[in-house]
Short mmCIF file of C-alpha atoms and ligand atoms in Angstrom, two decimals:
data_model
loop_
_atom_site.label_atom_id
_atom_site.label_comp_id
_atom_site.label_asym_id
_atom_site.label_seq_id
_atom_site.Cartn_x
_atom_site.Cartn_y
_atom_site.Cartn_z
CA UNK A 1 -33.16 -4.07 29.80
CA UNK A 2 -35.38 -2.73 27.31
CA UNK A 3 -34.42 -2.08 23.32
CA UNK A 4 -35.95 -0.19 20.56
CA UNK A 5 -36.01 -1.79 17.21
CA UNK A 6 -34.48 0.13 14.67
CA UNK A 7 -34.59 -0.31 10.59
CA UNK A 8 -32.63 -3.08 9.29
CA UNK A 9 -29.17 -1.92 8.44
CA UNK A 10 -25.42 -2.39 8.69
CA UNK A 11 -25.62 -2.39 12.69
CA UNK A 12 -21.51 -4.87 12.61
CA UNK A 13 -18.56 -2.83 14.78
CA UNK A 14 -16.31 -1.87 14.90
CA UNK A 15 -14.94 -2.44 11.18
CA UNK A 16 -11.63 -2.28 9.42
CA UNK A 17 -11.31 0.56 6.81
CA UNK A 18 -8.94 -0.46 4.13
CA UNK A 19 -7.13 0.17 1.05
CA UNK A 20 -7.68 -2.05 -1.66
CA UNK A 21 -5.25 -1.07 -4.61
CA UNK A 22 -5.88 -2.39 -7.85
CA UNK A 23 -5.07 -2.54 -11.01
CA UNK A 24 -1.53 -3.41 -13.18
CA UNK A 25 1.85 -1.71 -11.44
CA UNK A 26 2.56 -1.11 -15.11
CA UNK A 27 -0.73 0.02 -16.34
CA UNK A 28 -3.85 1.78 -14.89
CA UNK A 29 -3.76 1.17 -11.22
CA UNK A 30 -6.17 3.03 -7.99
CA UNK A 31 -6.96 2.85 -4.87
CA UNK A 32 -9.96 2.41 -3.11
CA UNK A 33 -10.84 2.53 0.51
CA UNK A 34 -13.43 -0.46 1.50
CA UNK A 35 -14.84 -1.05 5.12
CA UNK A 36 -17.15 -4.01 3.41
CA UNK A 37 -14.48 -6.71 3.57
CA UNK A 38 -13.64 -9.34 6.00
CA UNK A 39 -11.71 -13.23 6.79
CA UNK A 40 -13.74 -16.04 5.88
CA UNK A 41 -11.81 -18.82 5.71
CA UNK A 42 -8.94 -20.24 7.86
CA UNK A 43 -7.63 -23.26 5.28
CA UNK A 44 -6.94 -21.52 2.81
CA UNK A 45 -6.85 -17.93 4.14
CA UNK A 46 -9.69 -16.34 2.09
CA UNK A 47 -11.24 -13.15 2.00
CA UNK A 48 -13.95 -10.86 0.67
CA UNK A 49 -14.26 -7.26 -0.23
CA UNK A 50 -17.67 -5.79 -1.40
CA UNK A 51 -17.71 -3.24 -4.21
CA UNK A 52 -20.49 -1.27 -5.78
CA UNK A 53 -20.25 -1.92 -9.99
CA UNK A 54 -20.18 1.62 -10.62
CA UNK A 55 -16.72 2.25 -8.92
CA UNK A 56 -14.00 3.15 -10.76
CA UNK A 57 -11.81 0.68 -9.14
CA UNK A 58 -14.65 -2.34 -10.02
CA UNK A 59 -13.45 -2.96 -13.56
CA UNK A 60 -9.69 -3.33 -12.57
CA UNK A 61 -10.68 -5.96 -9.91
CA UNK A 62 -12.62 -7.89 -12.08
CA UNK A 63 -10.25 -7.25 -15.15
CA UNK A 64 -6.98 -8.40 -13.10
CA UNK A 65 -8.96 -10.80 -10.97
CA UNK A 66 -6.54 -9.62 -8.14
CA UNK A 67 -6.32 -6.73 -5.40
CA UNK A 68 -4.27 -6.05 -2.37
CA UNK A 69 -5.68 -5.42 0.84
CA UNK A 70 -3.25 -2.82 2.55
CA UNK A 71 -4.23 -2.50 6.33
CA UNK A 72 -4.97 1.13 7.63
CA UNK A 73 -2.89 2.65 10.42
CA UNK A 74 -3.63 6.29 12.37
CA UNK A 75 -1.07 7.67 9.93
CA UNK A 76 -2.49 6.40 7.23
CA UNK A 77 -6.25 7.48 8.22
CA UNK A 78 -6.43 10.68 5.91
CA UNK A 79 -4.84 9.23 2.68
CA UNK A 80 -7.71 6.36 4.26
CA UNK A 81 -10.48 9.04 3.65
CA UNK A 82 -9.74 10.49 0.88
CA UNK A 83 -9.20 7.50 -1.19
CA UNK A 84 -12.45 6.68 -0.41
CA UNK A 85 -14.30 9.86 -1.40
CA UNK A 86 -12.37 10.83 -4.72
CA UNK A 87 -12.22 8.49 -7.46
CA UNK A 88 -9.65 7.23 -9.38
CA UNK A 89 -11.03 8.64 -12.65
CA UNK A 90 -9.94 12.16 -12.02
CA UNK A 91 -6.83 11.68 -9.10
CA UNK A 92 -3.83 9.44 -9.65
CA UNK A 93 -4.35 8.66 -5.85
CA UNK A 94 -1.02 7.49 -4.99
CA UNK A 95 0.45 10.52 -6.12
CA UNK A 96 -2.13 12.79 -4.54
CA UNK A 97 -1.50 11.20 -1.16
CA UNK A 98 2.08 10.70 -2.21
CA UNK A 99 2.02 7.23 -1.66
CA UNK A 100 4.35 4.32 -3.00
CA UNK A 101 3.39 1.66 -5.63
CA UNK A 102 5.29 -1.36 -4.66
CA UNK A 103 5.14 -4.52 -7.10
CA UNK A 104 3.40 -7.28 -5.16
CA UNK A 105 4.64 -10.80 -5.71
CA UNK A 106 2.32 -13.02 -7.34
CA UNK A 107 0.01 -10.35 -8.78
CA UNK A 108 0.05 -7.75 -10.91
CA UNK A 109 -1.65 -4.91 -8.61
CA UNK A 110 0.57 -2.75 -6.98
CA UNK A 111 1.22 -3.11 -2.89
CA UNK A 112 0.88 0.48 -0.58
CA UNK A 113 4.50 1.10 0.70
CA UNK A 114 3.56 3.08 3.51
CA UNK A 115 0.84 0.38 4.89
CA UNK A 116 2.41 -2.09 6.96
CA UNK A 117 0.65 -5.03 5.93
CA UNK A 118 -0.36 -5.73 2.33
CA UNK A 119 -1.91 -9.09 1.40
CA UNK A 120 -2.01 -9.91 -1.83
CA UNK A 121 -5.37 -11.62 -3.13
CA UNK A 122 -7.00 -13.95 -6.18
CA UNK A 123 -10.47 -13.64 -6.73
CA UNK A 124 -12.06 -16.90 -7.26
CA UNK A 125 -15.85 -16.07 -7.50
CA UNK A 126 -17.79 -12.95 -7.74
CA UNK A 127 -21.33 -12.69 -6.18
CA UNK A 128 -23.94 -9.98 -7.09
CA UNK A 129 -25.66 -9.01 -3.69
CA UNK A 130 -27.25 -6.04 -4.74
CA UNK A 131 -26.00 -2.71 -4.39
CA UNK A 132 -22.94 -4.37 -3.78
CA UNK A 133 -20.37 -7.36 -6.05
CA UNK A 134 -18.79 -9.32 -3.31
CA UNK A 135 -15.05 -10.39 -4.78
CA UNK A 136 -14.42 -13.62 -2.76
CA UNK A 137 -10.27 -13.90 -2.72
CA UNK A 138 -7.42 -16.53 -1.51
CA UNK A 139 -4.99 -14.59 -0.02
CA UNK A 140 -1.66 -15.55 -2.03
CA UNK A 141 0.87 -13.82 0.35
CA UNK A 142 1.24 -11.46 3.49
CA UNK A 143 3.47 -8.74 3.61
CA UNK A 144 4.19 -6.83 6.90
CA UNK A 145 6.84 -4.17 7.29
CA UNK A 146 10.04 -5.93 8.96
CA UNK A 147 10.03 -3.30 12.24
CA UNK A 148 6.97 -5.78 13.22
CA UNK A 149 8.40 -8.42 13.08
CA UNK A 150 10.45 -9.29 16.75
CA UNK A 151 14.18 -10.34 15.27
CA UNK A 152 14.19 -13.28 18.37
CA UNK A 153 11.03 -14.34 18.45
CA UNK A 154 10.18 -13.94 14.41
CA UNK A 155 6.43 -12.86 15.82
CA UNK A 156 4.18 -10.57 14.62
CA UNK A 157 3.58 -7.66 16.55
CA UNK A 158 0.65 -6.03 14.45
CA UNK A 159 -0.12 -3.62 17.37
CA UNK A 160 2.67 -1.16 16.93
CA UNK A 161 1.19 -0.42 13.96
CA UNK A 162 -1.72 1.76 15.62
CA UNK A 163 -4.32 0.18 13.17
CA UNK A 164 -7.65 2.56 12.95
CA UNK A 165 -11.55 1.21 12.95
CA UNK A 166 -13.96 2.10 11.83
CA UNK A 167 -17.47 2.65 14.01
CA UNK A 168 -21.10 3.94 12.11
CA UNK A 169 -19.27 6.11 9.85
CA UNK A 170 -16.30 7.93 12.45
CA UNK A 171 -12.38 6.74 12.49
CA UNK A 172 -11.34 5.21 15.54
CA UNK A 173 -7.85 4.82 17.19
CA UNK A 174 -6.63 1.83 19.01
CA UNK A 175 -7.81 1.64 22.30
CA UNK A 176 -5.82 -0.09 25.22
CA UNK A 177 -5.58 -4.44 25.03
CA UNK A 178 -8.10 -6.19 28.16
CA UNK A 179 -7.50 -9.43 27.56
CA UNK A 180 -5.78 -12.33 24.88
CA UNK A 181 -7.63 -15.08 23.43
CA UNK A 182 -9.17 -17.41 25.58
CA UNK A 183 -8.66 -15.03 28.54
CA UNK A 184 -12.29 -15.43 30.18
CA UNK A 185 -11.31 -19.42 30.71
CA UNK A 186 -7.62 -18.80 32.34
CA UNK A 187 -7.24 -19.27 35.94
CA UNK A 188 -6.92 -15.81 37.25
CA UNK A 189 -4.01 -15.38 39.57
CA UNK A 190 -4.08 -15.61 42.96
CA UNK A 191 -2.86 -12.37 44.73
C1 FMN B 1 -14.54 4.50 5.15
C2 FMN B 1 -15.04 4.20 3.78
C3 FMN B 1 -15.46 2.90 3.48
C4 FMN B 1 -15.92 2.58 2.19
N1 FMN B 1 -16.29 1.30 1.92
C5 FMN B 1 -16.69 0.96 0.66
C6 FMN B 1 -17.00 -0.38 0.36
O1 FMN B 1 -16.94 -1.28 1.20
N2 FMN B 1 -17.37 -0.66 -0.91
C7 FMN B 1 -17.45 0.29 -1.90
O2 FMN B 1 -17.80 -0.02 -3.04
N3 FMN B 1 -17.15 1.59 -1.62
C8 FMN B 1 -16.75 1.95 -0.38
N4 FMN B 1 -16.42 3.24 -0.09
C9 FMN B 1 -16.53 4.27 -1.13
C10 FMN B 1 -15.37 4.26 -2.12
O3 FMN B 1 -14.13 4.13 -1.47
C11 FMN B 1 -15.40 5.57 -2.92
O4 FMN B 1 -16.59 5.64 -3.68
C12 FMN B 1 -14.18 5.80 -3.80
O5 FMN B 1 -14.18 7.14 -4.19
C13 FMN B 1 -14.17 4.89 -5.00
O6 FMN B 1 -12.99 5.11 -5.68
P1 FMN B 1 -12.82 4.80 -7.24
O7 FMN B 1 -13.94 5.49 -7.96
O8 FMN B 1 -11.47 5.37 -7.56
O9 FMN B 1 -12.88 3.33 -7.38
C14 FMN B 1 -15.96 3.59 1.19
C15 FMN B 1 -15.54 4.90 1.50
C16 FMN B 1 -15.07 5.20 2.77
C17 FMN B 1 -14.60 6.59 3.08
#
């Protein structure tokens, strides 16, 4: 199989589009959609979101040294979009997309409501890339809405929450599941 080389570029799918709120619950607080963030750490959980300095939403992140990572979800996709091509210096966009500022635990940023998993995060080191300031985080807490959560079990069921992706610049819906870690090395079963 042949390939053609193309320029160097952001070529990693398919990506999570989030929304990062920011801020103080009490004060100034935005949001700001992000698909330039990712895990990378297990112990502790830590990770990253990438921001360009001349965001509105920059100074409040580096101000409160704390965001919230609010996962996206099929509902959520257009309040997804829109937070991430108005800015927070002329839209209060919670009220615009009439969502909810909830007070996160440990941090002063407000968590999305209507997002069913907000994790609250610490930024412990800033790196200038380039076009983009990566904020390096520990994630402090996890919240998930409590309809995910199976009431025998206690697990986390993250796919009801139809969680959208985010593919070369186009919003994706879930697709169906082909397999569970660690699938490939399972003995298949006879039929
Ligand atoms: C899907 C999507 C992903 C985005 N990802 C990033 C990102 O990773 N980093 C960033 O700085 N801006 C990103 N943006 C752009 C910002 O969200 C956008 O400039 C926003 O209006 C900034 O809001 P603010 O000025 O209120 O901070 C993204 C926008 C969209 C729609």
């Amino acid at each position: 199989m042949s390939k053609v080389e193309w320029k160097p570029g952001n070529m990693l799918y398919p990506l999570p589009a989030v929304m990062v709120s920011c801020g103080d619950i009490d004060g100034e607080h935005n949001i700001i959609t992000v698909a330039w963030t990712g895990t990378i750490n297990s112990e502790p959980p830590m990770c990253y979101i990438s921001v360009r300095p001349e965001r509105h939403s920059y100074k409040m992140i580096q101000e409160q040294g704390s965001f919230v990572i609010n996962l996206t979800t099929t509902k959520l996709a257009e309040a997804t979009d829109w937070c991430g091509v108005r800015s927070g210096k002329n839209y209060n966009k919670f009220k615009e997309m009439k969502l909810t500022a909830v007070p996160a635990k440990h941090i002063k940023a407000p968590m999305i409501g209507e997002s069913p998993v907000s994790i609250e995060c610490k930024v412990t080191q800033v790196i200038p890339l380039g076009s983009h300031d990566m904020f390096i985080a520990e994630v402090l807490a996890v919240h998930a809405d409590e309809h995910l959560i199976d009431k025998k079990t206690g697990a986390l069921d993250l796919r009801q929450t139809d969680p959208i992706s985010y593919i070369h610049g186009s919003y994706y819906e879930p697709g169906s599941k082909i397999g569970r870690f660690g699938y490939s090395v399972k003995k298949k079963k006879s039929t």
